[in-house]
Each structure stands twice: as C-alpha cells, then as structure tokens.
C-alpha cells in the first residue's frame, strides 16, 4: 500500500452517515448543526458550548484575522461561517465528502468556499495561514488496518498539512480517541461494533499515541486536552433532543434509523463517561 492510497472511509461510507437527511440532523443538533463534541462552560446551552468550542479551536490555530484558513471535514459549515463572520477571516475553505452538507453550506453561507473532496485530493493554489479539523480524523483510516498502516495514513495527512502551512502555522485538531487505558466488557465491545457496522461504516478511531507519532518531525504539540465528559454531555443533549422530536425523526428517516441513533447516542453517553472513548483537542505548530 502506498502512503497516498485512500485507506480512509470511502465517500459512499461517509454519505451513508451524513446524507441521511439534513432535516433529521436539524431536529437534534444545535441550530448551527455542529456535529462534534462541544466545550461546556458554566450555564451554557448546547449552542453556546458549540460556539465556545469553535472559538477555542480558532484561537488555538491562530486563525483570527487570517487571510486563508482550511477546515478539513467542515460538516454543515458552522466553523467556516464563524471564521468569516466573527473572526474576520478573508477566505475560509471547507472540505467535505458529503453532497448534502455542501449544498447546505452553499445555500446558507455565500461568503465561504466549500469543496466536495477528501484531503487526499485537495491541491490548494496558495498556502493556508491556519488549518482546523474537527471530528473528521476518525474517518481517515478504515477499520481493520494495522497500527503501522494507520500511522502511515495519518502521517500522509500531517505531511500535506505541513506543506500547506508556513513554519509556525498551526492546526487545531479535535478527534475522538480510543480509551486504551480502560478494559472493555462484552457489552461495550458489542456497542462499539454496532456503531462501526451500522452508524459509521469503514471508520476507526485513532489512539492518541498514533496521532502524536504520526505528527512527529512535522509539528510540535503546543496544547493537548482530553475531554470525554464534554462529549458524554453533548451526546446526552443530542439524545434528549432526538427523543423530544421522535415522531418527526421517524417521519423523516423511518423507525429503524431512529432506533439505531438512539442506541448509538446512548452508547456514546456511557462510553465517554466510562473512558472507553476519549476526546482529544490538540494544537500543533509546524516546525
Ligand atoms: C462528524 S462530521 C464533523 C463536521 C464538522 N467539523 C463539525 O464539527 O460539525 C465529519 C466531517 O468529516 C468529513 N470527512 C470525512 N472524511 C473526510 C476526508 N477524507 N476528507 C475531508 N473530509 C472528510 C465528512 O464529510 C464530515 O463533513
């Protein structure tokens, strides 16, 4: 396998998840449709905590006021919009593999740029000042690869990011990580297998050590925090909202899909709380 072969989740696998229905996700995500762990502060609503997270990562990446910023895995565009609308960024470029996300972003945020392509295919014409990536790294290596194959893929990602940034340029990266320090029981293994098979096909969560090793000699790690309780709480909020809007969710996507999402979100509430999963937020600086 060459380092540049696509060993991440395929576009079909990504669409299986993200193209379920924009209306379905709008029922239980916050109004900005941010679909990753929030950063909770005192008295926050889910929406406040999502903006707190976006601002934390923008500050970490040094992206405020920058001319060009890349968001790898931009979802429904909340980060892109925050960059141009609140942080005075000149050009915010987002990559997604989902057509329905791209359509949503084009309709709502005319000031940002969005491209339906993976990071492997991205060829910027000019360097970026900063890069952010939230909740996409989990899709970069397909299920079942060996540790060394995963590291080769992640290293390819960091090598490309390095070539798109000046020395001292930063990436703010948020990703789920395996909670390798806590032994799983059988039910946990079954839940995680269900998530891999039914909810996020072809995707495997990295170990923190893999993220660190694959960035060596390319980036210095400036800050790193692990916030599993923040993701447990975020998933609980999403689950409560999904349940509160259950009949519409069934109308949009069918009973079986809603049952699957209830199981997936409920399992995530528990497995982040039990430390079977972790949530890493890192700031890396190009050397
Ligand atoms: C969980 S969503 C997170 C979206 C957004 N960052 C947020 O916080 O709401 C993951 C995103 O990663 C994108 N993605 C997955 N694999 C990718 C790849 N190889 N290249 C670029 N984007 C990818 C998906 O299309 C999706 O937009």
PDB file of C-alpha atoms and ligand atoms in Angstrom:
ATOM      1  CA  UNK A   1       0.000   0.000   0.000  1.00  0.00           C
ATOM      2  CA  UNK A   2       1.383   3.409  -0.895  1.00  0.00           C
ATOM      3  CA  UNK A   3       1.163   6.185   1.638  1.00  0.00           C
ATOM      4  CA  UNK A   4      -1.191   8.083  -0.652  1.00  0.00           C
ATOM      5  CA  UNK A   5      -3.726   5.280  -1.302  1.00  0.00           C
ATOM      6  CA  UNK A   6      -7.166   6.101   0.083  1.00  0.00           C
ATOM      7  CA  UNK A   7      -7.311   3.943   3.180  1.00  0.00           C
ATOM      8  CA  UNK A   8      -9.895   6.111   4.907  1.00  0.00           C
ATOM      9  CA  UNK A   9     -13.643   5.690   4.801  1.00  0.00           C
ATOM     10  CA  UNK A  10     -14.887   5.933   1.212  1.00  0.00           C
ATOM     11  CA  UNK A  11     -17.166   8.727   0.011  1.00  0.00           C
ATOM     12  CA  UNK A  12     -20.022   6.162  -0.088  1.00  0.00           C
ATOM     13  CA  UNK A  13     -19.457   5.268   3.572  1.00  0.00           C
ATOM     14  CA  UNK A  14     -19.365   8.943   4.546  1.00  0.00           C
ATOM     15  CA  UNK A  15     -22.562   9.646   2.609  1.00  0.00           C
ATOM     16  CA  UNK A  16     -24.229   6.651   4.295  1.00  0.00           C
ATOM     17  CA  UNK A  17     -23.941   8.632   7.514  1.00  0.00           C
ATOM     18  CA  UNK A  18     -24.049  12.334   6.631  1.00  0.00           C
ATOM     19  CA  UNK A  19     -26.559  12.216   3.783  1.00  0.00           C
ATOM     20  CA  UNK A  20     -29.267  10.588   5.965  1.00  0.00           C
ATOM     21  CA  UNK A  21     -31.320  13.828   5.821  1.00  0.00           C
ATOM     22  CA  UNK A  22     -30.403  17.412   6.734  1.00  0.00           C
ATOM     23  CA  UNK A  23     -33.870  17.812   8.299  1.00  0.00           C
ATOM     24  CA  UNK A  24     -33.215  14.814  10.548  1.00  0.00           C
ATOM     25  CA  UNK A  25     -29.942  16.250  11.892  1.00  0.00           C
ATOM     26  CA  UNK A  26     -31.557  19.683  12.334  1.00  0.00           C
ATOM     27  CA  UNK A  27     -34.031  18.072  14.763  1.00  0.00           C
ATOM     28  CA  UNK A  28     -31.422  17.221  17.364  1.00  0.00           C
ATOM     29  CA  UNK A  29     -28.209  19.170  16.707  1.00  0.00           C
ATOM     30  CA  UNK A  30     -27.952  22.838  17.789  1.00  0.00           C
ATOM     31  CA  UNK A  31     -29.063  25.468  15.226  1.00  0.00           C
ATOM     32  CA  UNK A  32     -25.523  25.769  13.766  1.00  0.00           C
ATOM     33  CA  UNK A  33     -25.610  21.994  13.013  1.00  0.00           C
ATOM     34  CA  UNK A  34     -22.241  21.464  14.661  1.00  0.00           C
ATOM     35  CA  UNK A  35     -21.875  17.701  14.889  1.00  0.00           C
ATOM     36  CA  UNK A  36     -18.930  17.239  17.233  1.00  0.00           C
ATOM     37  CA  UNK A  37     -18.176  17.456  20.933  1.00  0.00           C
ATOM     38  CA  UNK A  38     -18.924  20.885  22.438  1.00  0.00           C
ATOM     39  CA  UNK A  39     -16.803  22.699  25.039  1.00  0.00           C
ATOM     40  CA  UNK A  40     -19.023  23.274  28.051  1.00  0.00           C
ATOM     41  CA  UNK A  41     -18.765  26.327  30.289  1.00  0.00           C
ATOM     42  CA  UNK A  42     -20.834  27.446  33.245  1.00  0.00           C
ATOM     43  CA  UNK A  43     -24.506  27.968  32.309  1.00  0.00           C
ATOM     44  CA  UNK A  44     -24.002  27.121  28.612  1.00  0.00           C
ATOM     45  CA  UNK A  45     -26.769  25.964  26.308  1.00  0.00           C
ATOM     46  CA  UNK A  46     -25.701  23.439  23.672  1.00  0.00           C
ATOM     47  CA  UNK A  47     -25.413  26.263  21.139  1.00  0.00           C
ATOM     48  CA  UNK A  48     -23.233  28.354  23.497  1.00  0.00           C
ATOM     49  CA  UNK A  49     -20.986  25.359  24.136  1.00  0.00           C
ATOM     50  CA  UNK A  50     -20.601  24.703  20.404  1.00  0.00           C
ATOM     51  CA  UNK A  51     -19.533  28.309  19.768  1.00  0.00           C
ATOM     52  CA  UNK A  52     -17.211  28.126  22.778  1.00  0.00           C
ATOM     53  CA  UNK A  53     -15.566  25.092  21.133  1.00  0.00           C
ATOM     54  CA  UNK A  54     -15.284  26.784  17.718  1.00  0.00           C
ATOM     55  CA  UNK A  55     -13.705  29.887  19.305  1.00  0.00           C
ATOM     56  CA  UNK A  56     -11.325  27.788  21.407  1.00  0.00           C
ATOM     57  CA  UNK A  57     -10.046  25.998  18.296  1.00  0.00           C
ATOM     58  CA  UNK A  58      -9.875  29.223  16.240  1.00  0.00           C
ATOM     59  CA  UNK A  59      -7.778  30.822  18.960  1.00  0.00           C
ATOM     60  CA  UNK A  60      -5.561  27.720  19.217  1.00  0.00           C
ATOM     61  CA  UNK A  61      -4.968  27.712  15.463  1.00  0.00           C
ATOM     62  CA  UNK A  62      -4.180  31.444  15.500  1.00  0.00           C
ATOM     63  CA  UNK A  63      -6.837  31.801  12.805  1.00  0.00           C
ATOM     64  CA  UNK A  64      -8.493  35.060  13.897  1.00  0.00           C
ATOM     65  CA  UNK A  65      -7.976  37.721  11.214  1.00  0.00           C
ATOM     66  CA  UNK A  66      -6.066  35.307   8.954  1.00  0.00           C
ATOM     67  CA  UNK A  67      -6.230  35.622   5.180  1.00  0.00           C
ATOM     68  CA  UNK A  68      -6.774  31.907   4.383  1.00  0.00           C
ATOM     69  CA  UNK A  69      -7.973  29.091   6.613  1.00  0.00           C
ATOM     70  CA  UNK A  70      -8.738  25.460   5.705  1.00  0.00           C
ATOM     71  CA  UNK A  71     -11.335  23.340   7.545  1.00  0.00           C
ATOM     72  CA  UNK A  72     -10.805  19.638   6.786  1.00  0.00           C
ATOM     73  CA  UNK A  73     -14.169  17.909   7.310  1.00  0.00           C
ATOM     74  CA  UNK A  74     -16.321  21.029   7.599  1.00  0.00           C
ATOM     75  CA  UNK A  75     -19.728  19.360   8.077  1.00  0.00           C
ATOM     76  CA  UNK A  76     -22.585  21.847   7.770  1.00  0.00           C
ATOM     77  CA  UNK A  77     -20.200  24.815   7.828  1.00  0.00           C
ATOM     78  CA  UNK A  78     -20.511  26.274  11.340  1.00  0.00           C
ATOM     79  CA  UNK A  79     -16.735  26.729  11.665  1.00  0.00           C
ATOM     80  CA  UNK A  80     -16.388  28.283   8.189  1.00  0.00           C
ATOM     81  CA  UNK A  81     -19.142  30.753   8.966  1.00  0.00           C
ATOM     82  CA  UNK A  82     -17.699  31.583  12.386  1.00  0.00           C
ATOM     83  CA  UNK A  83     -14.298  32.263  10.784  1.00  0.00           C
ATOM     84  CA  UNK A  84     -15.577  34.765   8.227  1.00  0.00           C
ATOM     85  CA  UNK A  85     -18.461  36.292  10.190  1.00  0.00           C
ATOM     86  CA  UNK A  86     -16.972  36.696  13.677  1.00  0.00           C
ATOM     87  CA  UNK A  87     -13.200  36.327  13.268  1.00  0.00           C
ATOM     88  CA  UNK A  88     -12.559  38.450  10.165  1.00  0.00           C
ATOM     89  CA  UNK A  89     -11.008  35.662   8.085  1.00  0.00           C
ATOM     90  CA  UNK A  90     -10.622  36.549   4.391  1.00  0.00           C
ATOM     91  CA  UNK A  91     -11.116  33.128   2.803  1.00  0.00           C
ATOM     92  CA  UNK A  92     -12.425  30.079   4.635  1.00  0.00           C
ATOM     93  CA  UNK A  93     -12.198  26.874   2.588  1.00  0.00           C
ATOM     94  CA  UNK A  94     -14.021  23.715   3.701  1.00  0.00           C
ATOM     95  CA  UNK A  95     -13.660  20.109   2.559  1.00  0.00           C
ATOM     96  CA  UNK A  96     -16.402  17.510   2.979  1.00  0.00           C
ATOM     97  CA  UNK A  97     -17.256  14.225   1.282  1.00  0.00           C
ATOM     98  CA  UNK A  98     -20.982  14.825   1.709  1.00  0.00           C
ATOM     99  CA  UNK A  99     -23.033  16.385  -1.099  1.00  0.00           C
ATOM    100  CA  UNK A 100     -25.924  17.333   1.149  1.00  0.00           C
ATOM    101  CA  UNK A 101     -23.605  19.146   3.569  1.00  0.00           C
ATOM    102  CA  UNK A 102     -22.039  21.054   0.654  1.00  0.00           C
ATOM    103  CA  UNK A 103     -25.466  22.009  -0.681  1.00  0.00           C
ATOM    104  CA  UNK A 104     -26.494  23.233   2.796  1.00  0.00           C
ATOM    105  CA  UNK A 105     -23.326  25.359   3.144  1.00  0.00           C
ATOM    106  CA  UNK A 106     -23.661  26.887  -0.342  1.00  0.00           C
ATOM    107  CA  UNK A 107     -27.256  27.921   0.356  1.00  0.00           C
ATOM    108  CA  UNK A 108     -26.618  29.479   3.747  1.00  0.00           C
ATOM    109  CA  UNK A 109     -23.067  30.823   3.750  1.00  0.00           C
ATOM    110  CA  UNK A 110     -22.247  32.513   0.422  1.00  0.00           C
ATOM    111  CA  UNK A 111     -19.043  34.067   1.846  1.00  0.00           C
ATOM    112  CA  UNK A 112     -17.287  30.715   2.386  1.00  0.00           C
ATOM    113  CA  UNK A 113     -15.831  28.216  -0.101  1.00  0.00           C
ATOM    114  CA  UNK A 114     -16.728  24.545   0.006  1.00  0.00           C
ATOM    115  CA  UNK A 115     -15.407  21.636  -1.990  1.00  0.00           C
ATOM    116  CA  UNK A 116     -16.679  18.063  -2.090  1.00  0.00           C
ATOM    117  CA  UNK A 117     -13.312  16.328  -1.936  1.00  0.00           C
ATOM    118  CA  UNK A 118     -11.168  14.434   0.508  1.00  0.00           C
ATOM    119  CA  UNK A 119      -7.905  15.845   1.862  1.00  0.00           C
ATOM    120  CA  UNK A 120      -6.006  13.384  -0.341  1.00  0.00           C
ATOM    121  CA  UNK A 121      -7.341  15.121  -3.450  1.00  0.00           C
ATOM    122  CA  UNK A 122      -7.025  18.694  -2.226  1.00  0.00           C
ATOM    123  CA  UNK A 123      -4.482  20.778  -4.125  1.00  0.00           C
ATOM    124  CA  UNK A 124      -4.520  24.367  -2.891  1.00  0.00           C
ATOM    125  CA  UNK A 125      -3.137  27.016  -5.207  1.00  0.00           C
ATOM    126  CA  UNK A 126      -1.763  29.061  -2.282  1.00  0.00           C
ATOM    127  CA  UNK A 127      -0.649  28.135   1.257  1.00  0.00           C
ATOM    128  CA  UNK A 128      -3.015  28.496   4.224  1.00  0.00           C
ATOM    129  CA  UNK A 129      -2.327  30.535   7.378  1.00  0.00           C
ATOM    130  CA  UNK A 130      -4.065  28.010   9.644  1.00  0.00           C
ATOM    131  CA  UNK A 131      -5.901  24.681   9.471  1.00  0.00           C
ATOM    132  CA  UNK A 132      -8.718  23.311  11.630  1.00  0.00           C
ATOM    133  CA  UNK A 133     -10.184  19.829  11.600  1.00  0.00           C
ATOM    134  CA  UNK A 134     -12.954  18.754  13.960  1.00  0.00           C
ATOM    135  CA  UNK A 135     -14.296  15.226  14.123  1.00  0.00           C
ATOM    136  CA  UNK A 136     -13.001  14.128  10.708  1.00  0.00           C
ATOM    137  CA  UNK A 137      -9.725  12.401  11.657  1.00  0.00           C
ATOM    138  CA  UNK A 138     -11.831   9.424  12.859  1.00  0.00           C
ATOM    139  CA  UNK A 139     -12.667   8.757   9.188  1.00  0.00           C
ATOM    140  CA  UNK A 140      -9.113   8.904   7.833  1.00  0.00           C
ATOM    141  CA  UNK A 141      -8.201   5.244   8.483  1.00  0.00           C
ATOM    142  CA  UNK A 142     -10.505   2.393   7.575  1.00  0.00           C
ATOM    143  CA  UNK A 143     -11.482  -0.294  10.086  1.00  0.00           C
ATOM    144  CA  UNK A 144      -9.088  -3.223  10.293  1.00  0.00           C
ATOM    145  CA  UNK A 145      -5.799  -1.565   9.286  1.00  0.00           C
ATOM    146  CA  UNK A 146      -2.708  -2.344  11.348  1.00  0.00           C
ATOM    147  CA  UNK A 147      -1.299   0.321  13.645  1.00  0.00           C
ATOM    148  CA  UNK A 148       1.589   0.985  11.237  1.00  0.00           C
ATOM    149  CA  UNK A 149      -0.811   1.382   8.287  1.00  0.00           C
ATOM    150  CA  UNK A 150      -2.925   3.829  10.285  1.00  0.00           C
ATOM    151  CA  UNK A 151       0.149   5.817  11.281  1.00  0.00           C
ATOM    152  CA  UNK A 152       1.329   5.942   7.634  1.00  0.00           C
ATOM    153  CA  UNK A 153      -2.045   7.385   6.632  1.00  0.00           C
ATOM    154  CA  UNK A 154      -2.139   9.941   9.414  1.00  0.00           C
ATOM    155  CA  UNK A 155       1.443  10.887   8.585  1.00  0.00           C
ATOM    156  CA  UNK A 156       0.423  11.474   4.997  1.00  0.00           C
ATOM    157  CA  UNK A 157      -2.290  13.826   6.299  1.00  0.00           C
ATOM    158  CA  UNK A 158       0.150  15.743   8.514  1.00  0.00           C
ATOM    159  CA  UNK A 159       2.752  15.893   5.716  1.00  0.00           C
ATOM    160  CA  UNK A 160       0.229  17.508   3.380  1.00  0.00           C
ATOM    161  CA  UNK A 161      -0.934  19.917   6.089  1.00  0.00           C
ATOM    162  CA  UNK A 162       2.698  20.825   6.762  1.00  0.00           C
ATOM    163  CA  UNK A 163       3.237  21.606   3.070  1.00  0.00           C
ATOM    164  CA  UNK A 164       0.168  23.885   3.067  1.00  0.00           C
ATOM    165  CA  UNK A 165       1.335  25.955   6.073  1.00  0.00           C
ATOM    166  CA  UNK A 166       4.274  28.279   6.744  1.00  0.00           C
ATOM    167  CA  UNK A 167       6.727  27.426   9.531  1.00  0.00           C
ATOM    168  CA  UNK A 168       4.935  28.278  12.779  1.00  0.00           C
ATOM    169  CA  UNK A 169       1.495  27.832  11.188  1.00  0.00           C
ATOM    170  CA  UNK A 170      -0.920  25.847  13.327  1.00  0.00           C
ATOM    171  CA  UNK A 171      -3.502  23.093  13.103  1.00  0.00           C
ATOM    172  CA  UNK A 172      -6.290  22.888  15.688  1.00  0.00           C
ATOM    173  CA  UNK A 173      -7.360  19.252  15.645  1.00  0.00           C
ATOM    174  CA  UNK A 174     -10.225  17.658  17.550  1.00  0.00           C
ATOM    175  CA  UNK A 175     -10.765  13.909  17.354  1.00  0.00           C
ATOM    176  CA  UNK A 176     -12.282  11.043  19.293  1.00  0.00           C
ATOM    177  CA  UNK A 177      -9.614   8.691  20.599  1.00  0.00           C
ATOM    178  CA  UNK A 178      -9.666   5.137  21.882  1.00  0.00           C
ATOM    179  CA  UNK A 179      -9.783   4.959  25.667  1.00  0.00           C
ATOM    180  CA  UNK A 180      -6.949   2.461  25.724  1.00  0.00           C
ATOM    181  CA  UNK A 181      -6.476   2.677  29.494  1.00  0.00           C
ATOM    182  CA  UNK A 182      -9.788   1.057  30.496  1.00  0.00           C
ATOM    183  CA  UNK A 183     -10.625  -2.603  29.731  1.00  0.00           C
ATOM    184  CA  UNK A 184     -13.922  -3.038  27.859  1.00  0.00           C
ATOM    185  CA  UNK A 185     -16.629  -5.517  28.856  1.00  0.00           C
ATOM    186  CA  UNK A 186     -18.518  -7.568  26.239  1.00  0.00           C
ATOM    187  CA  UNK A 187     -21.462  -5.186  26.063  1.00  0.00           C
ATOM    188  CA  UNK A 188     -19.156  -2.275  25.312  1.00  0.00           C
ATOM    189  CA  UNK A 189     -17.447  -4.233  22.539  1.00  0.00           C
ATOM    190  CA  UNK A 190     -20.881  -5.095  21.085  1.00  0.00           C
ATOM    191  CA  UNK A 191     -21.960  -1.427  21.227  1.00  0.00           C
ATOM    192  CA  UNK A 192     -18.804  -0.251  19.510  1.00  0.00           C
ATOM    193  CA  UNK A 193     -19.121  -2.961  16.833  1.00  0.00           C
ATOM    194  CA  UNK A 194     -22.717  -1.828  16.255  1.00  0.00           C
ATOM    195  CA  UNK A 195     -21.510   1.758  15.802  1.00  0.00           C
ATOM    196  CA  UNK A 196     -18.771   0.684  13.354  1.00  0.00           C
ATOM    197  CA  UNK A 197     -21.099  -1.584  11.354  1.00  0.00           C
ATOM    198  CA  UNK A 198     -24.306   0.431  11.329  1.00  0.00           C
ATOM    199  CA  UNK A 199     -23.577   4.080  12.049  1.00  0.00           C
ATOM    200  CA  UNK A 200     -20.024   4.871  10.887  1.00  0.00           C
ATOM    201  CA  UNK A 201     -19.047   2.142   8.399  1.00  0.00           C
ATOM    202  CA  UNK A 202     -15.350   1.846   7.477  1.00  0.00           C
ATOM    203  CA  UNK A 203     -14.127   4.269  10.159  1.00  0.00           C
ATOM    204  CA  UNK A 204     -11.750   3.550  13.011  1.00  0.00           C
ATOM    205  CA  UNK A 205     -10.991   5.844  15.915  1.00  0.00           C
ATOM    206  CA  UNK A 206      -7.244   6.532  16.421  1.00  0.00           C
ATOM    207  CA  UNK A 207      -5.233   6.008  19.582  1.00  0.00           C
ATOM    208  CA  UNK A 208      -3.763   9.249  20.930  1.00  0.00           C
ATOM    209  CA  UNK A 209      -0.271   7.767  20.574  1.00  0.00           C
ATOM    210  CA  UNK A 210      -0.923   7.295  16.828  1.00  0.00           C
ATOM    211  CA  UNK A 211      -1.850  10.959  16.422  1.00  0.00           C
ATOM    212  CA  UNK A 212       1.277  12.013  18.301  1.00  0.00           C
ATOM    213  CA  UNK A 213       3.649   9.612  16.494  1.00  0.00           C
ATOM    214  CA  UNK A 214       2.344  10.457  13.030  1.00  0.00           C
ATOM    215  CA  UNK A 215       2.895  14.199  13.545  1.00  0.00           C
ATOM    216  CA  UNK A 216       6.481  13.901  14.799  1.00  0.00           C
ATOM    217  CA  UNK A 217       9.158  15.898  12.960  1.00  0.00           C
ATOM    218  CA  UNK A 218       6.391  17.828  11.188  1.00  0.00           C
ATOM    219  CA  UNK A 219       4.579  19.527  14.065  1.00  0.00           C
ATOM    220  CA  UNK A 220       5.227  20.390  17.702  1.00  0.00           C
ATOM    221  CA  UNK A 221       2.298  19.757  20.002  1.00  0.00           C
ATOM    222  CA  UNK A 222       1.558  23.061  21.709  1.00  0.00           C
ATOM    223  CA  UNK A 223      -1.505  22.095  23.765  1.00  0.00           C
ATOM    224  CA  UNK A 224      -3.489  18.918  24.237  1.00  0.00           C
ATOM    225  CA  UNK A 225      -6.535  18.156  26.370  1.00  0.00           C
ATOM    226  CA  UNK A 226      -8.804  15.173  26.802  1.00  0.00           C
ATOM    227  CA  UNK A 227     -12.490  15.991  27.441  1.00  0.00           C
ATOM    228  CA  UNK A 228     -14.538  12.774  27.481  1.00  0.00           C
ATOM    229  CA  UNK A 229     -17.099  14.208  29.919  1.00  0.00           C
ATOM    230  CA  UNK A 230     -17.765  17.051  27.488  1.00  0.00           C
ATOM    231  CA  UNK A 231     -18.665  14.505  24.799  1.00  0.00           C
ATOM    232  CA  UNK A 232     -20.803  12.438  27.145  1.00  0.00           C
ATOM    233  CA  UNK A 233     -22.810  15.573  27.954  1.00  0.00           C
ATOM    234  CA  UNK A 234     -23.027  16.626  24.286  1.00  0.00           C
ATOM    235  CA  UNK A 235     -24.365  13.177  23.294  1.00  0.00           C
ATOM    236  CA  UNK A 236     -26.887  13.271  26.165  1.00  0.00           C
ATOM    237  CA  UNK A 237     -28.176  16.636  24.859  1.00  0.00           C
ATOM    238  CA  UNK A 238     -28.451  15.243  21.336  1.00  0.00           C
ATOM    239  CA  UNK A 239     -30.274  12.133  22.583  1.00  0.00           C
ATOM    240  CA  UNK A 240     -32.730  14.214  24.640  1.00  0.00           C
ATOM    241  CA  UNK A 241     -33.483  16.414  21.624  1.00  0.00           C
ATOM    242  CA  UNK A 242     -33.900  13.402  19.339  1.00  0.00           C
ATOM    243  CA  UNK A 243     -36.363  11.835  21.797  1.00  0.00           C
ATOM    244  CA  UNK A 244     -38.252  15.123  22.138  1.00  0.00           C
ATOM    245  CA  UNK A 245     -38.660  15.195  18.331  1.00  0.00           C
ATOM    246  CA  UNK A 246     -39.044  11.458  17.855  1.00  0.00           C
ATOM    247  CA  UNK A 247     -42.181  11.356  15.715  1.00  0.00           C
ATOM    248  CA  UNK A 248     -40.776  13.859  13.206  1.00  0.00           C
ATOM    249  CA  UNK A 249     -37.467  11.951  13.152  1.00  0.00           C
ATOM    250  CA  UNK A 250     -39.389   8.763  12.282  1.00  0.00           C
ATOM    251  CA  UNK A 251     -41.276  10.650   9.583  1.00  0.00           C
ATOM    252  CA  UNK A 252     -38.009  11.892   8.032  1.00  0.00           C
ATOM    253  CA  UNK A 253     -35.909   8.732   8.207  1.00  0.00           C
ATOM    254  CA  UNK A 254     -38.011   5.764   9.435  1.00  0.00           C
ATOM    255  CA  UNK A 255     -38.381   3.950  12.761  1.00  0.00           C
ATOM    256  CA  UNK A 256     -35.323   1.698  12.373  1.00  0.00           C
ATOM    257  CA  UNK A 257     -32.974   4.617  11.760  1.00  0.00           C
ATOM    258  CA  UNK A 258     -34.253   6.390  14.871  1.00  0.00           C
ATOM    259  CA  UNK A 259     -33.845   3.234  16.969  1.00  0.00           C
ATOM    260  CA  UNK A 260     -30.255   2.943  15.662  1.00  0.00           C
ATOM    261  CA  UNK A 261     -29.436   6.568  16.507  1.00  0.00           C
ATOM    262  CA  UNK A 262     -30.945   6.227  19.987  1.00  0.00           C
ATOM    263  CA  UNK A 263     -28.721   3.224  20.608  1.00  0.00           C
ATOM    264  CA  UNK A 264     -25.623   4.928  19.167  1.00  0.00           C
ATOM    265  CA  UNK A 265     -26.065   8.165  21.110  1.00  0.00           C
ATOM    266  CA  UNK A 266     -26.946   6.326  24.338  1.00  0.00           C
ATOM    267  CA  UNK A 267     -23.842   4.132  23.959  1.00  0.00           C
ATOM    268  CA  UNK A 268     -21.681   7.222  23.410  1.00  0.00           C
ATOM    269  CA  UNK A 269     -23.047   8.904  26.566  1.00  0.00           C
ATOM    270  CA  UNK A 270     -21.934   5.842  28.514  1.00  0.00           C
ATOM    271  CA  UNK A 271     -18.635   5.057  26.803  1.00  0.00           C
ATOM    272  CA  UNK A 272     -17.227   8.568  27.042  1.00  0.00           C
ATOM    273  CA  UNK A 273     -18.288   8.631  30.690  1.00  0.00           C
ATOM    274  CA  UNK A 274     -16.602   5.242  31.324  1.00  0.00           C
ATOM    275  CA  UNK A 275     -13.427   6.359  29.494  1.00  0.00           C
ATOM    276  CA  UNK A 276     -13.769   3.658  26.838  1.00  0.00           C
ATOM    277  CA  UNK A 277     -13.570   6.625  24.496  1.00  0.00           C
ATOM    278  CA  UNK A 278     -11.699   9.913  24.835  1.00  0.00           C
ATOM    279  CA  UNK A 279     -11.950  13.310  23.145  1.00  0.00           C
ATOM    280  CA  UNK A 280      -8.651  14.936  22.198  1.00  0.00           C
ATOM    281  CA  UNK A 281      -8.257  18.619  21.333  1.00  0.00           C
ATOM    282  CA  UNK A 282      -4.754  19.415  20.108  1.00  0.00           C
ATOM    283  CA  UNK A 283      -2.967  22.450  18.784  1.00  0.00           C
ATOM    284  CA  UNK A 284       0.013  21.567  16.592  1.00  0.00           C
ATOM    285  CA  UNK A 285       2.610  24.021  15.262  1.00  0.00           C
ATOM    286  CA  UNK A 286       4.555  23.475  12.051  1.00  0.00           C
ATOM    287  CA  UNK A 287       8.310  23.056  12.636  1.00  0.00           C
TER     288      UNK A 287
HETATM  289  C1  LIG B   1     -18.537  14.438  12.352  1.00  0.00           C
HETATM  290  S1  LIG B   1     -18.504  15.443  10.896  1.00  0.00           S
HETATM  291  C2  LIG B   1     -17.838  16.909  11.634  1.00  0.00           C
HETATM  292  C3  LIG B   1     -18.253  18.125  10.908  1.00  0.00           C
HETATM  293  C4  LIG B   1     -17.795  19.459  11.484  1.00  0.00           C
HETATM  294  N1  LIG B   1     -16.343  19.550  11.576  1.00  0.00           N
HETATM  295  C5  LIG B   1     -18.430  19.759  12.818  1.00  0.00           C
HETATM  296  O1  LIG B   1     -17.717  19.947  13.813  1.00  0.00           O
HETATM  297  O2  LIG B   1     -19.673  19.808  12.863  1.00  0.00           O
HETATM  298  C6  LIG B   1     -17.124  14.786   9.911  1.00  0.00           C
HETATM  299  C7  LIG B   1     -16.856  15.511   8.600  1.00  0.00           C
HETATM  300  O3  LIG B   1     -15.647  14.977   8.036  1.00  0.00           O
HETATM  301  C8  LIG B   1     -15.813  14.855   6.629  1.00  0.00           C
HETATM  302  N2  LIG B   1     -14.810  13.903   6.116  1.00  0.00           N
HETATM  303  C9  LIG B   1     -14.702  12.583   6.349  1.00  0.00           C
HETATM  304  N3  LIG B   1     -13.624  12.051   5.713  1.00  0.00           N
HETATM  305  C10 LIG B   1     -13.026  13.093   5.071  1.00  0.00           C
HETATM  306  C11 LIG B   1     -11.891  13.210   4.220  1.00  0.00           C
HETATM  307  N4  LIG B   1     -11.133  12.152   3.911  1.00  0.00           N
HETATM  308  N5  LIG B   1     -11.555  14.428   3.722  1.00  0.00           N
HETATM  309  C12 LIG B   1     -12.312  15.519   4.030  1.00  0.00           C
HETATM  310  N6  LIG B   1     -13.409  15.472   4.819  1.00  0.00           N
HETATM  311  C13 LIG B   1     -13.776  14.270   5.322  1.00  0.00           C
HETATM  312  C14 LIG B   1     -17.273  14.454   6.480  1.00  0.00           C
HETATM  313  O4  LIG B   1     -17.740  14.674   5.164  1.00  0.00           O
HETATM  314  C15 LIG B   1     -17.911  15.386   7.524  1.00  0.00           C
HETATM  315  O5  LIG B   1     -18.143  16.643   6.958  1.00  0.00           O
END
